[in-house]
JSON list of C-alpha atoms and ligand atoms in Angstrom, two decimals:
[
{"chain": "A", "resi": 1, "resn": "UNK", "atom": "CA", "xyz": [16.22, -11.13, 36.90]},
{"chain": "A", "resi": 2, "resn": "UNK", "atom": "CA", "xyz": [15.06, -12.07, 33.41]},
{"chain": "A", "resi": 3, "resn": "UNK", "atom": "CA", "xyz": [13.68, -9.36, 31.14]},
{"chain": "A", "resi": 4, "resn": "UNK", "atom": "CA", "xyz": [10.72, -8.31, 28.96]},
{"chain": "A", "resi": 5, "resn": "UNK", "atom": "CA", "xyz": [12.31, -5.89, 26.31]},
{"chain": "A", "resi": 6, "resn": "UNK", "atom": "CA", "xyz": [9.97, -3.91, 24.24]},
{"chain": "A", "resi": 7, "resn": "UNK", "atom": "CA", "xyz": [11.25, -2.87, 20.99]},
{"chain": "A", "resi": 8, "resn": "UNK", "atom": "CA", "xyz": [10.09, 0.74, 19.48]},
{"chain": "A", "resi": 9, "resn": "UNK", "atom": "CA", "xyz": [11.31, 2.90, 16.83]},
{"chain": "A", "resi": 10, "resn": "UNK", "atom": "CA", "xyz": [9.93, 4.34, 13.75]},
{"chain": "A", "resi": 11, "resn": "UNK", "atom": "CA", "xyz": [10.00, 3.28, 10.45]},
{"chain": "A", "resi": 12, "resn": "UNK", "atom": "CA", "xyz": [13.41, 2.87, 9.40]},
{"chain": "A", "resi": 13, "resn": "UNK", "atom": "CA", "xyz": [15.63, 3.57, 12.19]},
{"chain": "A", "resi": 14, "resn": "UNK", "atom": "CA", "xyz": [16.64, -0.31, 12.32]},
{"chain": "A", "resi": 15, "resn": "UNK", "atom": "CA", "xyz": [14.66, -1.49, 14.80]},
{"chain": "A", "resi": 16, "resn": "UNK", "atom": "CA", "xyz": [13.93, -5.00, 13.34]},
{"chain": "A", "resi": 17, "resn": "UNK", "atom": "CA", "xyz": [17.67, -5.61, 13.10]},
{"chain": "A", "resi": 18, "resn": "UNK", "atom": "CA", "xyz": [18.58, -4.60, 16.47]},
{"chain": "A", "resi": 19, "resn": "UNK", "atom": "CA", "xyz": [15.68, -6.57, 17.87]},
{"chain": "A", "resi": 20, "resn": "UNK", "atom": "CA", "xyz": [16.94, -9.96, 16.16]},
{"chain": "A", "resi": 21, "resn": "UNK", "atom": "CA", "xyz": [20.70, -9.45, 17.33]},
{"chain": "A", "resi": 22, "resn": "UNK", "atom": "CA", "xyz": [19.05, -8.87, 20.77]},
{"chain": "A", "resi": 23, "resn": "UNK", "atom": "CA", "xyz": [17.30, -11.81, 21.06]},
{"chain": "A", "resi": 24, "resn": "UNK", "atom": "CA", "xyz": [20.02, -14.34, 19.17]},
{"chain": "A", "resi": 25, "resn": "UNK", "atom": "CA", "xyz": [22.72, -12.73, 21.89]},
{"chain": "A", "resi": 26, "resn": "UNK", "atom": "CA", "xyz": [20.35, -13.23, 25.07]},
{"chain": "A", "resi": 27, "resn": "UNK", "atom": "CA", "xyz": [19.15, -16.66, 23.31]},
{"chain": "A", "resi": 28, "resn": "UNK", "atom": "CA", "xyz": [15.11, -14.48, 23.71]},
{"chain": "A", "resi": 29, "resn": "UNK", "atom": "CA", "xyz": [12.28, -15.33, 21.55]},
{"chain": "A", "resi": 30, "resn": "UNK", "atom": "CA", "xyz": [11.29, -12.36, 19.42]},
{"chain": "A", "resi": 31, "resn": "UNK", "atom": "CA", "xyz": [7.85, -11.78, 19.09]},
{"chain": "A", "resi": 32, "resn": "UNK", "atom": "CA", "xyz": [6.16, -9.97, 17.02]},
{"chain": "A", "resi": 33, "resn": "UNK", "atom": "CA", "xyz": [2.22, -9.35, 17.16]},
{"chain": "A", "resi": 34, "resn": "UNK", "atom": "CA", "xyz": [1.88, -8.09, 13.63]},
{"chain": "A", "resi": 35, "resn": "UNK", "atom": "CA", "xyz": [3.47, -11.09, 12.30]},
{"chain": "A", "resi": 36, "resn": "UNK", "atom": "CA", "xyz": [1.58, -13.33, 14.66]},
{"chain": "A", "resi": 37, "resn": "UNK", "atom": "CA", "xyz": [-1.84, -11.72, 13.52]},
{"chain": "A", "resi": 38, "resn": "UNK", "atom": "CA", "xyz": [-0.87, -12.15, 9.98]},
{"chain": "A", "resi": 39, "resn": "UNK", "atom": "CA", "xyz": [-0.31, -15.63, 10.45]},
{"chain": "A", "resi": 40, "resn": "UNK", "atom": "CA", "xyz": [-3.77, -15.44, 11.93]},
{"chain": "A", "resi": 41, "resn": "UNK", "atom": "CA", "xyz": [-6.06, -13.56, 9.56]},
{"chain": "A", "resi": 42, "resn": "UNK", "atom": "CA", "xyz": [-5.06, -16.18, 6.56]},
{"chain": "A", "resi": 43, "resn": "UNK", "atom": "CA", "xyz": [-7.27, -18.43, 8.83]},
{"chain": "A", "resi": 44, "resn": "UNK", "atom": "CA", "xyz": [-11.45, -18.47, 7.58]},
{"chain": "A", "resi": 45, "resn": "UNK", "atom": "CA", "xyz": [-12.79, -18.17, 10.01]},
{"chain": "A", "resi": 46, "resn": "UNK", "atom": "CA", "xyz": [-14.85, -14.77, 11.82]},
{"chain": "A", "resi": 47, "resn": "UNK", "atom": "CA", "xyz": [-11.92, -14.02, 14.08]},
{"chain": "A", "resi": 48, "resn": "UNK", "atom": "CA", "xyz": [-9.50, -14.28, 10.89]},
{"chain": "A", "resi": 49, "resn": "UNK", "atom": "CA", "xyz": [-11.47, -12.14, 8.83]},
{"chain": "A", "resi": 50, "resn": "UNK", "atom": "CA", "xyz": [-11.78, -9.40, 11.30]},
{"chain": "A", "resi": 51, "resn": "UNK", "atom": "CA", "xyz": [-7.92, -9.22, 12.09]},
{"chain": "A", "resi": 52, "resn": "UNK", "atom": "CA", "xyz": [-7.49, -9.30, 8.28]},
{"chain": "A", "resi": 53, "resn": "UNK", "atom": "CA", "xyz": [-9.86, -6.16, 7.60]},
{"chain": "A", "resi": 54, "resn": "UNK", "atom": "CA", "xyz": [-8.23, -4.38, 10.31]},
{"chain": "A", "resi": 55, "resn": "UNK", "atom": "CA", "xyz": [-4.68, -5.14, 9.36]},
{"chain": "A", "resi": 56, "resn": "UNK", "atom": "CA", "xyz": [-5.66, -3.99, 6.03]},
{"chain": "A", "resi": 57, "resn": "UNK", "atom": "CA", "xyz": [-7.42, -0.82, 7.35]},
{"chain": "A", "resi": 58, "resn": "UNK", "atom": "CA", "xyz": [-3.97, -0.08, 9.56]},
{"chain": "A", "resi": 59, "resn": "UNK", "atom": "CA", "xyz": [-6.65, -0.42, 12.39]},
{"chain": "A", "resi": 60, "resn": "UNK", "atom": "CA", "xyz": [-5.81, -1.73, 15.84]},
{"chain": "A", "resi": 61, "resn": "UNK", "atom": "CA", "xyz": [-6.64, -5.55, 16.75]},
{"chain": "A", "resi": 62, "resn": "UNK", "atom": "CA", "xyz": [-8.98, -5.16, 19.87]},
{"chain": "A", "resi": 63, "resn": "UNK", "atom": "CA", "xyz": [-7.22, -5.95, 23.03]},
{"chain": "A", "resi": 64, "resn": "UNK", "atom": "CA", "xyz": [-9.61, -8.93, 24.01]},
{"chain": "A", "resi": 65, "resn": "UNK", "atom": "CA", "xyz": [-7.59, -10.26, 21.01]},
{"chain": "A", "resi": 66, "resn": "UNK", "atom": "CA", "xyz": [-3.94, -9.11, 22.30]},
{"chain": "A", "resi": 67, "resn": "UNK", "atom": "CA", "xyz": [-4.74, -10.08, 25.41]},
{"chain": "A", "resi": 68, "resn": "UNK", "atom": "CA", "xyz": [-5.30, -13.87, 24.04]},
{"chain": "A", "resi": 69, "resn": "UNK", "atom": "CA", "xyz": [-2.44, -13.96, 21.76]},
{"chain": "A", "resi": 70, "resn": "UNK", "atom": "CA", "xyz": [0.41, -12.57, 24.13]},
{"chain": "A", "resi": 71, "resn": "UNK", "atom": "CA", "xyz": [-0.59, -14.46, 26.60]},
{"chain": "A", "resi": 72, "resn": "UNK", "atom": "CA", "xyz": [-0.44, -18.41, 24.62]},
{"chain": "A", "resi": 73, "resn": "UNK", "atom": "CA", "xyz": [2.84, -17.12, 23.32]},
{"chain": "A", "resi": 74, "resn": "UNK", "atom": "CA", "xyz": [4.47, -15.37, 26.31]},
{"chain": "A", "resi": 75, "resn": "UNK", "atom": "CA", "xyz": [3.80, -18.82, 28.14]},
{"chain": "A", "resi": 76, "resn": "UNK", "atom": "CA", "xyz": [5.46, -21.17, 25.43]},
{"chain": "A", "resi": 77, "resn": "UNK", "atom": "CA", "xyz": [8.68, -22.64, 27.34]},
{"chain": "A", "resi": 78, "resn": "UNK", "atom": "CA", "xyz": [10.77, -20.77, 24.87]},
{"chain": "A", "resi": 79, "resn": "UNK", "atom": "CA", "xyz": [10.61, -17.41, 26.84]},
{"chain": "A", "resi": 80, "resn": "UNK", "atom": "CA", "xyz": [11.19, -19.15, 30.28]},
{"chain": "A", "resi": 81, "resn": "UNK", "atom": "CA", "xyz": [13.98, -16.37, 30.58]},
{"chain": "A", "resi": 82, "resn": "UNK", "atom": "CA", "xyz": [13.09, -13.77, 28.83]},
{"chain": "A", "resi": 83, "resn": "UNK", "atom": "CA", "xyz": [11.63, -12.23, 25.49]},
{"chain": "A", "resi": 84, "resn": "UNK", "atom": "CA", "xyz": [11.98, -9.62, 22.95]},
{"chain": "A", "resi": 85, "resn": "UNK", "atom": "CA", "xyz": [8.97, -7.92, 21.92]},
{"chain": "A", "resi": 86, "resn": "UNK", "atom": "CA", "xyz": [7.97, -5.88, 18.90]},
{"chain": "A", "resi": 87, "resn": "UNK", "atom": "CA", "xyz": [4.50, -4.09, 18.37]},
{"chain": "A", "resi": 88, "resn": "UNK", "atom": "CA", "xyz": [3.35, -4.48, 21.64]},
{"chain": "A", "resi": 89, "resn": "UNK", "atom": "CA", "xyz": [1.85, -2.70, 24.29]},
{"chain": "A", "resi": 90, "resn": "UNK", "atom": "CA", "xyz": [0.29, -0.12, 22.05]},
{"chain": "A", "resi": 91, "resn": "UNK", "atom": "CA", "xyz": [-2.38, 0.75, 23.89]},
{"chain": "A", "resi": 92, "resn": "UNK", "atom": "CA", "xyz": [-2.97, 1.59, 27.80]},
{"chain": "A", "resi": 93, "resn": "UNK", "atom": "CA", "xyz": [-4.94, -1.72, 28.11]},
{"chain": "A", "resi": 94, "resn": "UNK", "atom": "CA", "xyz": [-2.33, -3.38, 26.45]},
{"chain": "A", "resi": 95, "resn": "UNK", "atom": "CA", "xyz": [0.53, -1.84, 29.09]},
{"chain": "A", "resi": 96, "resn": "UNK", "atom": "CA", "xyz": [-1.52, -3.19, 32.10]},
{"chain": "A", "resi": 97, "resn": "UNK", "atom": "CA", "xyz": [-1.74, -6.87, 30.50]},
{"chain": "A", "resi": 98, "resn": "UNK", "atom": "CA", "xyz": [2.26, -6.77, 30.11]},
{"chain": "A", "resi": 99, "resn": "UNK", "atom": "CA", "xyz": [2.53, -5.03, 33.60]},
{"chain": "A", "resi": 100, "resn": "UNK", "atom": "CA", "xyz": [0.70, -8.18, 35.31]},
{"chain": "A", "resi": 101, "resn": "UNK", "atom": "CA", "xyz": [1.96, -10.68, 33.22]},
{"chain": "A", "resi": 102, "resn": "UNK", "atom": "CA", "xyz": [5.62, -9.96, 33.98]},
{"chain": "A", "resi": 103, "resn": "UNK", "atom": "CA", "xyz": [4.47, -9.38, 37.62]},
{"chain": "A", "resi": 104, "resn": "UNK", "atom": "CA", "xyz": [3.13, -13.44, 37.62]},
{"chain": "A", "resi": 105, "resn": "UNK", "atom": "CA", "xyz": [6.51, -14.14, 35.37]},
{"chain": "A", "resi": 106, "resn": "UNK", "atom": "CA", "xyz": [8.79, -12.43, 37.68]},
{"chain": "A", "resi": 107, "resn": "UNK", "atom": "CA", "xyz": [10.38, -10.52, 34.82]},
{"chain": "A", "resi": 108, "resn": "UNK", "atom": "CA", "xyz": [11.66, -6.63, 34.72]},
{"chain": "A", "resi": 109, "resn": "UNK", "atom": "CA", "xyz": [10.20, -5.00, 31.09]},
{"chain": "A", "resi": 110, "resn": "UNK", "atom": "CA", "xyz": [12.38, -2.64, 29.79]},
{"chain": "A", "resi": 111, "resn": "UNK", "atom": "CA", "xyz": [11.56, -0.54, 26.73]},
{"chain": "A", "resi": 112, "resn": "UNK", "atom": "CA", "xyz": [14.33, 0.93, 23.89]},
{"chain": "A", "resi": 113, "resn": "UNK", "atom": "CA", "xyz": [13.41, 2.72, 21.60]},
{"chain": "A", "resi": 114, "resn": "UNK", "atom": "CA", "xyz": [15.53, 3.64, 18.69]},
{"chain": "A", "resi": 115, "resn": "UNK", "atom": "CA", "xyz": [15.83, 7.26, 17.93]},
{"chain": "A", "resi": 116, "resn": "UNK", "atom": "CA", "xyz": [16.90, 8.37, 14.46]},
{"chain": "A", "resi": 117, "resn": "UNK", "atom": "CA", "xyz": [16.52, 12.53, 13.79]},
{"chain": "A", "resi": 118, "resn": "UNK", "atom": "CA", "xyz": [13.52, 12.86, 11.33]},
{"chain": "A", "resi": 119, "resn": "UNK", "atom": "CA", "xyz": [15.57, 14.29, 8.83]},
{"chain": "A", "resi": 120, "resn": "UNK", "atom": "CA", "xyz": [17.80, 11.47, 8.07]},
{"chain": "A", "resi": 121, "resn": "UNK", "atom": "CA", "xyz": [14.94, 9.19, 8.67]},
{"chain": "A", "resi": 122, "resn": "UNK", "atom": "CA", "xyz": [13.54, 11.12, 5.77]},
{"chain": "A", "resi": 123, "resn": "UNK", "atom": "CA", "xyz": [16.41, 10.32, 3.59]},
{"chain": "A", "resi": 124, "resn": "UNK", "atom": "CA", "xyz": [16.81, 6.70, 4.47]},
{"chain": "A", "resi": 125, "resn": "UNK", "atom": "CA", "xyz": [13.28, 6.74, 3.16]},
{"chain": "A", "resi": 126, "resn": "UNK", "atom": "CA", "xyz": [12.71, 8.76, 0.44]},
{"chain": "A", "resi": 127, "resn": "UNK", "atom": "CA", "xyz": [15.95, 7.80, -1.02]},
{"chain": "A", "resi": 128, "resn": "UNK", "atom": "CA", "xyz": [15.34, 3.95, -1.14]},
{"chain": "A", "resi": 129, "resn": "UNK", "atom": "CA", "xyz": [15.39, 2.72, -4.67]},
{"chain": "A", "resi": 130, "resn": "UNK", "atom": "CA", "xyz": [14.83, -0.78, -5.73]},
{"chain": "A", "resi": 131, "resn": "UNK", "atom": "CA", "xyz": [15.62, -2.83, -9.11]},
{"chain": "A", "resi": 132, "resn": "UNK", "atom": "CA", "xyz": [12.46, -3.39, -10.42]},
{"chain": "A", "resi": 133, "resn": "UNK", "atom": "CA", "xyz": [14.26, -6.43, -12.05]},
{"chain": "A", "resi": 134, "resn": "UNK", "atom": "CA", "xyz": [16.95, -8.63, -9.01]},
{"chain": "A", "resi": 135, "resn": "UNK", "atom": "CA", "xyz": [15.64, -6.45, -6.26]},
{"chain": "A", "resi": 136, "resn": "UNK", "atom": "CA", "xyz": [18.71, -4.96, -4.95]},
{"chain": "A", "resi": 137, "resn": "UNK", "atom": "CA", "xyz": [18.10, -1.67, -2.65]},
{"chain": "A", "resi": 138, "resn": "UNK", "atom": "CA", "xyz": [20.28, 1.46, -3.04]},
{"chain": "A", "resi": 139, "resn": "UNK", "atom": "CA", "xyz": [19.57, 4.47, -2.03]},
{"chain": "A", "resi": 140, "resn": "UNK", "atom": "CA", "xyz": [20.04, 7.92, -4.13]},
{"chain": "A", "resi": 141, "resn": "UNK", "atom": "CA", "xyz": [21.73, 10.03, -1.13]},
{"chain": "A", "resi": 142, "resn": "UNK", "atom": "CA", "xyz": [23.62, 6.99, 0.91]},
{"chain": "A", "resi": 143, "resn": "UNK", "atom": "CA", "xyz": [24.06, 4.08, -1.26]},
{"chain": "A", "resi": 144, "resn": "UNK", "atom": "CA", "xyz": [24.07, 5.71, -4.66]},
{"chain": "A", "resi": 145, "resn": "UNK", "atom": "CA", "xyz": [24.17, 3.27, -7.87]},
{"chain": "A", "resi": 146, "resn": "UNK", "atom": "CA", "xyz": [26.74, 4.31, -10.28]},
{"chain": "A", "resi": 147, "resn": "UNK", "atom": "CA", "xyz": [25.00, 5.27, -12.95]},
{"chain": "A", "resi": 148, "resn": "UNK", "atom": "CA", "xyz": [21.39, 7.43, -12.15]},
{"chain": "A", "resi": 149, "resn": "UNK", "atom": "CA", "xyz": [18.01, 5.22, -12.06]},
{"chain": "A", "resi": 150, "resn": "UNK", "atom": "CA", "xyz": [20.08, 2.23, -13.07]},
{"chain": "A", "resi": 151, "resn": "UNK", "atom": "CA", "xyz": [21.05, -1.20, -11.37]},
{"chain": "A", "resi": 152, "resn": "UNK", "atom": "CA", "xyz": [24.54, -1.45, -11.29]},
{"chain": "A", "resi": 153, "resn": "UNK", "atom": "CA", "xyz": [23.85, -5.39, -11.18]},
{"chain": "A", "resi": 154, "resn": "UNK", "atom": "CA", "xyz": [21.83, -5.78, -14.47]},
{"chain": "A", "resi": 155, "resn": "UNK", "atom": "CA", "xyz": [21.25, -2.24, -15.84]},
{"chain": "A", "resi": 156, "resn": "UNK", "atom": "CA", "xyz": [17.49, -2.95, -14.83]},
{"chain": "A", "resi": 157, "resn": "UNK", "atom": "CA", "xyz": [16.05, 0.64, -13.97]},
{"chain": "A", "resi": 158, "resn": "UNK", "atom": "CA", "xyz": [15.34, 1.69, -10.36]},
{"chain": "A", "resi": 159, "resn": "UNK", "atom": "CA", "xyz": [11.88, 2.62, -8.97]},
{"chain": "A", "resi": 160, "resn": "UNK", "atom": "CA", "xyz": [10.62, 3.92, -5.99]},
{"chain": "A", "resi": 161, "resn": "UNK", "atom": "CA", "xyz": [7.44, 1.98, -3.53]},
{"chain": "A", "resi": 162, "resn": "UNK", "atom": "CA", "xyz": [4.60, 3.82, -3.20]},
{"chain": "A", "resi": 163, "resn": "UNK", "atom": "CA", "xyz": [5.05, 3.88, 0.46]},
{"chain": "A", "resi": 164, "resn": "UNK", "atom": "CA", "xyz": [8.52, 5.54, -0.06]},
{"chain": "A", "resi": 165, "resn": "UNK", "atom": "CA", "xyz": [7.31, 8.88, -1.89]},
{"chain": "A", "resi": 166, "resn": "UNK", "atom": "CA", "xyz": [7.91, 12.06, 0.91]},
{"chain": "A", "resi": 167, "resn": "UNK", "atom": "CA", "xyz": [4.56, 13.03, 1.39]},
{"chain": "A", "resi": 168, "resn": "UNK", "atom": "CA", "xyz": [3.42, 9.24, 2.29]},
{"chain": "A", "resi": 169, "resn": "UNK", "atom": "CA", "xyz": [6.57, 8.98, 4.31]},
{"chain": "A", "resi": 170, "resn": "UNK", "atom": "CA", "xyz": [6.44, 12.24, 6.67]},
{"chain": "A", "resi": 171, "resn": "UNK", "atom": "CA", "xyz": [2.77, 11.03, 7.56]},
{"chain": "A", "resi": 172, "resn": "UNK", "atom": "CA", "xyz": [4.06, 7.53, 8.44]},
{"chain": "A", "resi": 173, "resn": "UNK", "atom": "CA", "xyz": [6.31, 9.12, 10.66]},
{"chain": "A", "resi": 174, "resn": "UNK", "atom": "CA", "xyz": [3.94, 11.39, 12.65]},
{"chain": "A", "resi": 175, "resn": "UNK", "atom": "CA", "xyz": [1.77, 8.91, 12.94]},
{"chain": "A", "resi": 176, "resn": "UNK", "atom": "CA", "xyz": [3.87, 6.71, 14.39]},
{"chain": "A", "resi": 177, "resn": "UNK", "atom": "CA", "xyz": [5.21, 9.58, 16.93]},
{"chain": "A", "resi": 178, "resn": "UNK", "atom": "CA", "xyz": [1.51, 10.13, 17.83]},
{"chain": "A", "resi": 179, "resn": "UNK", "atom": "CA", "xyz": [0.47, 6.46, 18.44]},
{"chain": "A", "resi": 180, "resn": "UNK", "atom": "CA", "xyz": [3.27, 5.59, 20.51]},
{"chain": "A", "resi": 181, "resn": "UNK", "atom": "CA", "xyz": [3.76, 8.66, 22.73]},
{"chain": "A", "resi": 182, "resn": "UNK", "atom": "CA", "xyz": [1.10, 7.37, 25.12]},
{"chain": "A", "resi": 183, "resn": "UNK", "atom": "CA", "xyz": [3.64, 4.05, 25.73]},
{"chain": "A", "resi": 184, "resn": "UNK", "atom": "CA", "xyz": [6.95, 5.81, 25.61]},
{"chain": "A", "resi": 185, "resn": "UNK", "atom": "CA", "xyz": [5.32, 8.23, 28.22]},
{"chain": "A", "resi": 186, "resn": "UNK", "atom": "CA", "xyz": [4.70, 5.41, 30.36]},
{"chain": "A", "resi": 187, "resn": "UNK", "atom": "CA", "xyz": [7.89, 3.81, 30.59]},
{"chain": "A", "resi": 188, "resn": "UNK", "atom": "CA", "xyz": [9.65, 6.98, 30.81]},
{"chain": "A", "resi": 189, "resn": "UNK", "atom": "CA", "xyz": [7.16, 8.07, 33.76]},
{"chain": "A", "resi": 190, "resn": "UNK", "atom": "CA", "xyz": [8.47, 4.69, 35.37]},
{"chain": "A", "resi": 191, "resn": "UNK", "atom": "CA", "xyz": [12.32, 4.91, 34.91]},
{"chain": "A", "resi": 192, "resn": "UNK", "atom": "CA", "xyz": [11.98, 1.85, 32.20]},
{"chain": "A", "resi": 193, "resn": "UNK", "atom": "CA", "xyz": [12.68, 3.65, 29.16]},
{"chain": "A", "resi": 194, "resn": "UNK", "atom": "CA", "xyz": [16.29, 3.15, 27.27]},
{"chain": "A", "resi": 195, "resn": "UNK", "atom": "CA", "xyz": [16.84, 5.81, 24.43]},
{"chain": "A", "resi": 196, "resn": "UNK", "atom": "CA", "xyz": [19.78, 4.68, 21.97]},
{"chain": "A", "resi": 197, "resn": "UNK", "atom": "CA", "xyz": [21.39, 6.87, 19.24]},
{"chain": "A", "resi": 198, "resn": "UNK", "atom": "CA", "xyz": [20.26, 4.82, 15.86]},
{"chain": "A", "resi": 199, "resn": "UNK", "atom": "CA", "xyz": [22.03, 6.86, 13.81]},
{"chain": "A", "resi": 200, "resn": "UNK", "atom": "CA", "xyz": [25.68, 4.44, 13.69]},
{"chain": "A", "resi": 201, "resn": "UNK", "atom": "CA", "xyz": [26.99, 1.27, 12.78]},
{"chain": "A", "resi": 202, "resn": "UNK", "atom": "CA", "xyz": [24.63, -1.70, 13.37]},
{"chain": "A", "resi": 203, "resn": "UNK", "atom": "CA", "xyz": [27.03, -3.19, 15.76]},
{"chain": "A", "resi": 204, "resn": "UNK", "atom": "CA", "xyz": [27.46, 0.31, 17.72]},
{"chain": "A", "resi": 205, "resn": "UNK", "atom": "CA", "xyz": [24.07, 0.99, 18.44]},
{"chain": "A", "resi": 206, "resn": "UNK", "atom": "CA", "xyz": [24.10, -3.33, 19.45]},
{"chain": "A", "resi": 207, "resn": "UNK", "atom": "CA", "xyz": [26.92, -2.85, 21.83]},
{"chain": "A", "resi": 208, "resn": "UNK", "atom": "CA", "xyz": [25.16, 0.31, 23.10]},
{"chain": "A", "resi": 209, "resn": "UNK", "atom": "CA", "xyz": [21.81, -1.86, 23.80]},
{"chain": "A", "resi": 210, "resn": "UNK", "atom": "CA", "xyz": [23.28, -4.30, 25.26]},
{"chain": "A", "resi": 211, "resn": "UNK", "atom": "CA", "xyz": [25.28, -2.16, 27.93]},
{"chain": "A", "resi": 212, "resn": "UNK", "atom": "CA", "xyz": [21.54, -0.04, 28.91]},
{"chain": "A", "resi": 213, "resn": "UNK", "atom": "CA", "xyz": [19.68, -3.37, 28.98]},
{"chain": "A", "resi": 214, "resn": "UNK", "atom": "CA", "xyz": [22.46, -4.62, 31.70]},
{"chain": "A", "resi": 215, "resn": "UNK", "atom": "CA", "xyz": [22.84, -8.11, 29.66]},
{"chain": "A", "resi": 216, "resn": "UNK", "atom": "CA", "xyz": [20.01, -10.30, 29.70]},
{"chain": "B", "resi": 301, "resn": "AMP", "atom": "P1", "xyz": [3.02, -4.18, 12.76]},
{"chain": "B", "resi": 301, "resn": "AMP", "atom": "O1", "xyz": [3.62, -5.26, 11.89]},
{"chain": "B", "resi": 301, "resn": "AMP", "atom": "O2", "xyz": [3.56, -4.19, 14.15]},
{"chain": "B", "resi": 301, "resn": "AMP", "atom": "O3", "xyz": [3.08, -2.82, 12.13]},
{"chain": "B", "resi": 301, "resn": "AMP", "atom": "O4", "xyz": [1.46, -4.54, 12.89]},
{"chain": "B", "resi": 301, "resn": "AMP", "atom": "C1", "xyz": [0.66, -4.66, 11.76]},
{"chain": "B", "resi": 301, "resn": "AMP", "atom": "C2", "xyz": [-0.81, -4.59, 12.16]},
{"chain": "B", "resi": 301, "resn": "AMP", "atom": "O5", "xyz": [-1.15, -5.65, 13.07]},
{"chain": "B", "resi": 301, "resn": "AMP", "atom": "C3", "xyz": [-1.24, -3.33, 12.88]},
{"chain": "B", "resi": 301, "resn": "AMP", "atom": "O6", "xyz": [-1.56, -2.29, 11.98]},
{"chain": "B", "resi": 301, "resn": "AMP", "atom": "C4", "xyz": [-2.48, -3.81, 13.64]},
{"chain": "B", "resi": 301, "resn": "AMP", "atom": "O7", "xyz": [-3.59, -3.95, 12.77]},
{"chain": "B", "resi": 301, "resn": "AMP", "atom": "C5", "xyz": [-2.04, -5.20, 14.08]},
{"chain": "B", "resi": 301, "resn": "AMP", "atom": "N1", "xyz": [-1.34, -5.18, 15.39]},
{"chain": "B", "resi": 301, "resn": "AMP", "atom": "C6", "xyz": [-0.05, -5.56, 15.62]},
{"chain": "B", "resi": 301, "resn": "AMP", "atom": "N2", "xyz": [0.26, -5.44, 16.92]},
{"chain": "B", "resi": 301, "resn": "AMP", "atom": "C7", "xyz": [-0.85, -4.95, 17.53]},
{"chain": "B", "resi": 301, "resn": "AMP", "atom": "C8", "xyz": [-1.15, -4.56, 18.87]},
{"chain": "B", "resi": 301, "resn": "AMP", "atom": "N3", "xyz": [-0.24, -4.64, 19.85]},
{"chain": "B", "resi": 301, "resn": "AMP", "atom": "N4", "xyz": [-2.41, -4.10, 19.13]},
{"chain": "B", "resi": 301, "resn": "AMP", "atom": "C9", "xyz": [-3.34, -4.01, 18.16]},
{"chain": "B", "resi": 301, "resn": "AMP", "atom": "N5", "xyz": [-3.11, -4.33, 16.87]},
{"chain": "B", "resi": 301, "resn": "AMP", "atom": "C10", "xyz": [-1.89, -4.80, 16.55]}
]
């Protein structure tokens, strides 16, 4: 039968990568609601403003919204057999709209979810550095530039996003646990729910979703 895969995983376990080899191997559609909201607040109109002051806010779209937007894309001919999704269900509302829609699509969802210990989710984080001149990423415990707090490229010196620093980071990544644990408890509940070891090689962790999801 042709699948629904949910994507999860905190910030910086690699989610977003193993989500597009997913969907180029099983020739899905990935989907992502943040990016198709985005797309939708540039708009000027009342709807567009409101997604845009709640993006901006970190605030939840309202699920009258969701509702609208997975449905026109879940029903493009592109996801005939089957989809990738990232950034939704987050709510219980949102978990009964997928539940019925893949009910009238004839499609089994399952959800993986990336798991990376919080400590080295911590240093993939807090050790990012970026040159504030080409942009190249290093990080200071896994990726270390040659010489300290300088580009090894152009000799440019290194800085650190906002978003990066450890106190900004650790809440990010409670947050996330908190928001999500009502969805991950779901599919759990249900036998749905795939855990994968993030912490390997890209292509590991691939091969490793690929053999839980049962191919495509
Ligand atoms: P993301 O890129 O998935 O982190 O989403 C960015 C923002 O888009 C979120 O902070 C919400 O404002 C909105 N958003 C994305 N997906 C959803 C969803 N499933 N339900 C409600 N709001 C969402």
């Amino acid at each position: 039968m042709s699948k629904i895969i949910v994507m999860m995983g905190a910030p910086g376990v690699g989610k977003g990568t193993q989500a597009r080899l997913l969907a180029e191997k099983c020739g899905y559609p990935q989907i992502s609601t943040g990016d198709i909201l985005r797309e939708m607040a540039h708009a000027d109109t009342p709807l567009g403003r409101e997604i845009k002051a709640r993006q901006a806010a970190g605030q939840l779209v309202s699920d009258e919204v969701l509702a609208s937007v997975i449905l026109t894309r879940a029903s493009q001919p592109d996801c005939k057999n089957g989809y990738v999704l990232d950034g939704f269900p987050r709510t219980l509302a949102q978990i009964r709209m997928l539940e019925k829609l893949a009910e009238q699509q004839d499609k089994e969802i399952r959800l993986i979810k990336v798991v990376v210990p919080c400590e080295s989710l911590m240093k993939r984080l807090t050790g990012r550095r970026n040159c504030t001149r080409c942009g190249e990423i290093y990080n200071i415990y896994l990726r270390p530039p040659k010489r300290e707090g300088v580009c090894d490229l152009d000799g440019a010196p290194l800085a650190q996003r906002s978003d990066d620093k450890a106190e900004t980071v650790g809440a990010r990544l409670e947050a996330y646990e908190r928001s999500t644990a009502p969805v991950i408890d779901y599919y759990r509940q249900s036998g749905r729910l795939i855990e994968v070891n993030g912490e390997r090689p890209v292509d590991e962790v691939f091969r490793d979703i690929y053999a839980k999801v049962e191919g495509c």
